[in-house]
Amino acid sequence: MRILVAGGTGFLGRALTTALTECGHGVTLVTRTPESVKNLPAVGWTDNDALRAAVEASDAVINLAGEGVAEKRWDSEFKKQLVESRVKPTATLAKLKPKILLQASAVGLYGDRRDEIITESSPPSPDFFGKLCSSWEAAAQAGPERVCFLRIGQVLGRGGGALESMLSPPMVPLSPWKLGLGGPLGSGKQWMPWIHLGDVVGLFLAALEDPRYTGAVNAVSPNPVTARAFADALGRALGKPALLPVPAFALRVLVGEFTEFLLASQRVVPERAAALGYAFKFPTVDLALADLLSAGPSTR
């Protein structure tokens, strides 16, 4: 198949692009700096004619574009960037009427639900991130013949994502885990909707090939854990204690409003993926961490 990938130079995009080319698909990237792409054809967001031609020539479009939520301290200007960097590119691609649009979204749509089990039918939260994700998904719906929203949880992988942020926290000069000072965020009682990078890629590949993947699909492990249980598992994998929780007030000093996102309890399960028969490569957090923290190459 001929696949157009927007946001293909980021953490998830690099892994997905590699997997697509290894499967024999032809990949073209959409990026703000197409001249910087060396090994694949690329078009720019502002080149309307080239972008339209690329969409028309593609069998499917995968859209991962969007500013990283942990890139900066949240303020009104950065929150505006989070919205615009997602909604505008998505609307641009959808209006060009791709045959298939696989659209990244996030479990942040659901908000803080404590111990409630969250499925794809759970309603969106009225908070900032819930409204952002709702607008993001709405922008994708007008135009494509088939659209699937993959609502992605906290991605564990090498070289980026949630695990990298835990081991080397932004704005912190030393890794607390390397010093034996690691622990859960906040109380540790909140549920953490995690997923191994290899399974995010696997779900995108499955959605690409299987026309039953339509609407919302939660891209999370079938076994969510609490932040305390995750910290204990990470401590075991590193051979380090996980005794010192990071208090909420300290998080607020470091990252501001983003703290509410980090401490939200989301017991999200992949009901649709399970019903469609997707077999997770890394269904438990211990398997995922063993793969990612081993000395050998990751299974991706």
XYZ file of N, CA, C and O in Angstrom, residues 60-64 90 98-106 120 136-138 140-141 144-152 200 203-219 272-273 276:
204
model
N -3.856 5.138 2.085
C -4.257 5.482 3.456
C -3.397 6.619 3.961
O -2.255 6.794 3.537
N -3.961 7.390 4.892
C -3.247 8.472 5.570
C -3.240 8.156 7.063
O -4.276 7.797 7.640
N -2.075 8.265 7.672
C -1.932 8.119 9.124
C -1.510 9.470 9.673
O -0.483 10.012 9.272
N -2.306 10.012 10.592
C -2.020 11.351 11.118
C -1.628 11.286 12.584
O -2.442 10.979 13.452
N -0.365 11.597 12.841
C 0.181 11.625 14.204
C 0.571 13.038 14.614
O 1.171 13.231 15.671
N -5.336 18.091 11.163
C -6.311 17.015 10.979
C -7.408 17.449 10.021
O -7.797 16.691 9.110
N -9.135 11.422 2.113
C -8.368 10.191 1.944
C -9.274 8.968 1.978
O -10.370 9.001 2.557
N -8.819 7.884 1.365
C -9.599 6.644 1.375
C -9.730 6.111 2.793
O -10.798 5.678 3.212
N -8.622 6.093 3.516
C -8.578 5.654 4.910
C -7.811 6.701 5.706
O -6.756 7.148 5.265
N -8.339 7.092 6.847
C -7.616 7.990 7.748
C -7.510 7.323 9.110
O -8.526 7.066 9.771
N -6.289 7.000 9.516
C -6.024 6.505 10.863
C -5.514 7.679 11.676
O -4.428 8.208 11.416
N -6.308 8.081 12.640
C -6.083 9.333 13.345
C -5.659 9.086 14.784
O -6.364 8.430 15.550
N -4.501 9.598 15.172
C -4.089 9.522 16.571
C -5.005 10.392 17.424
O -5.368 11.503 17.040
N -5.384 9.854 18.579
C -6.094 10.612 19.595
C -5.484 10.188 20.930
O -4.395 9.629 20.955
N -6.150 10.444 22.034
C -5.546 10.152 23.337
C -6.608 9.793 24.356
O -7.752 10.278 24.297
N -14.439 2.402 25.049
C -14.614 3.360 23.959
C -15.969 4.060 24.001
O -16.143 5.135 23.418
N -10.317 17.325 18.164
C -9.334 16.632 17.335
C -10.016 15.538 16.518
O -9.839 15.449 15.298
N -10.830 14.728 17.186
C -11.519 13.640 16.491
C -12.600 14.174 15.545
O -12.777 13.654 14.444
N -13.307 15.212 15.975
C -14.357 15.783 15.133
C -13.779 16.310 13.829
O -14.401 16.194 12.755
N -11.516 15.110 12.080
C -11.133 14.023 11.168
C -12.319 13.406 10.450
O -12.135 12.627 9.494
N -13.523 13.724 10.859
C -14.660 12.918 10.404
C -15.234 13.321 9.055
O -15.853 12.487 8.384
N -13.018 11.438 4.943
C -12.466 10.105 4.692
C -13.549 9.056 4.455
O -14.648 9.126 5.021
N -13.230 8.070 3.620
C -14.149 6.957 3.407
C -14.224 6.073 4.642
O -15.274 5.539 4.982
N -13.087 5.880 5.312
C -13.050 5.129 6.586
C -12.116 5.856 7.532
O -10.990 6.189 7.157
N -12.579 6.089 8.742
C -11.738 6.773 9.727
C -11.729 5.971 11.028
O -12.753 5.424 11.445
N -10.554 5.864 11.630
C -10.398 5.174 12.896
C -9.571 6.060 13.821
O -8.506 6.548 13.427
N -10.076 6.296 15.039
C -9.355 7.081 16.041
C -8.695 6.121 17.012
O -9.379 5.367 17.702
N -7.378 6.133 17.078
C -6.684 5.321 18.062
C -6.384 6.202 19.273
O -5.548 7.103 19.199
N -7.115 5.943 20.341
C -6.968 6.726 21.576
C -5.827 6.114 22.380
O -5.986 5.081 23.024
N -4.677 6.771 22.311
C -3.423 6.197 22.793
C -3.199 6.559 24.254
O -3.417 7.699 24.678
N 1.358 -0.190 20.096
C 0.770 0.951 19.378
C 0.984 0.767 17.878
O 0.061 0.904 17.077
N -1.247 -1.992 16.541
C -2.643 -1.598 16.361
C -2.830 -0.732 15.113
O -3.827 -0.873 14.394
N -1.879 0.157 14.834
C -1.966 0.938 13.603
C -1.885 0.026 12.377
O -2.638 0.205 11.413
N -0.990 -0.949 12.412
C -0.878 -1.876 11.272
C -2.151 -2.691 11.116
O -2.615 -2.929 9.988
N -2.732 -3.146 12.223
C -3.976 -3.908 12.153
C -5.107 -3.047 11.592
O -5.896 -3.502 10.749
N -5.193 -1.791 12.051
C -6.242 -0.890 11.571
C -6.076 -0.556 10.097
O -7.055 -0.325 9.377
N -4.837 -0.545 9.645
C -4.565 -0.272 8.240
C -5.135 -1.369 7.355
O -5.728 -1.097 6.297
N -4.996 -2.617 7.786
C -5.362 -3.773 6.960
C -6.810 -4.216 7.148
O -7.389 -4.805 6.236
N -7.390 -3.958 8.300
C -8.691 -4.537 8.655
C -9.779 -3.466 8.603
O -9.797 -2.554 9.435
N -10.717 -3.568 7.651
C -11.754 -2.534 7.519
C -12.727 -2.479 8.685
O -13.532 -1.537 8.771
N -12.648 -3.453 9.600
C -13.531 -3.408 10.778
C -13.087 -2.345 11.779
O -13.858 -1.973 12.671
N -11.849 -1.878 11.640
C -11.361 -0.828 12.534
C -11.935 0.514 12.080
O -11.401 1.164 11.188
N -13.038 0.894 12.680
C -13.656 2.199 12.426
C -14.024 2.825 13.759
O -14.185 2.129 14.768
N -14.159 4.147 13.771
C -14.501 4.825 15.012
C -13.371 4.727 16.025
O -12.199 4.605 15.675
N -13.731 4.753 17.298
C -12.732 4.813 18.370
C -12.209 3.432 18.739
O -12.974 2.470 18.843
N -10.899 3.352 18.932
C -10.237 2.148 19.428
C -9.238 2.593 20.502
O -8.341 3.392 20.219
N -9.399 2.090 21.714
C -8.451 2.425 22.777
C -7.136 1.686 22.557
O -7.100 0.447 22.549
N -6.057 2.425 22.375
C -4.723 1.842 22.199
C -4.036 1.836 23.556
O -3.195 2.685 23.870
N -12.573 -2.603 22.195
C -12.731 -2.801 20.742
C -11.605 -3.664 20.171
O -11.842 -4.567 19.366
N -10.361 -3.390 20.567
C -9.231 -4.164 20.060
C -9.386 -5.632 20.421
O -9.108 -6.528 19.606
N -11.973 -7.240 18.228
C -11.488 -7.402 16.858
C -10.372 -8.439 16.759
O -9.889 -8.719 15.658
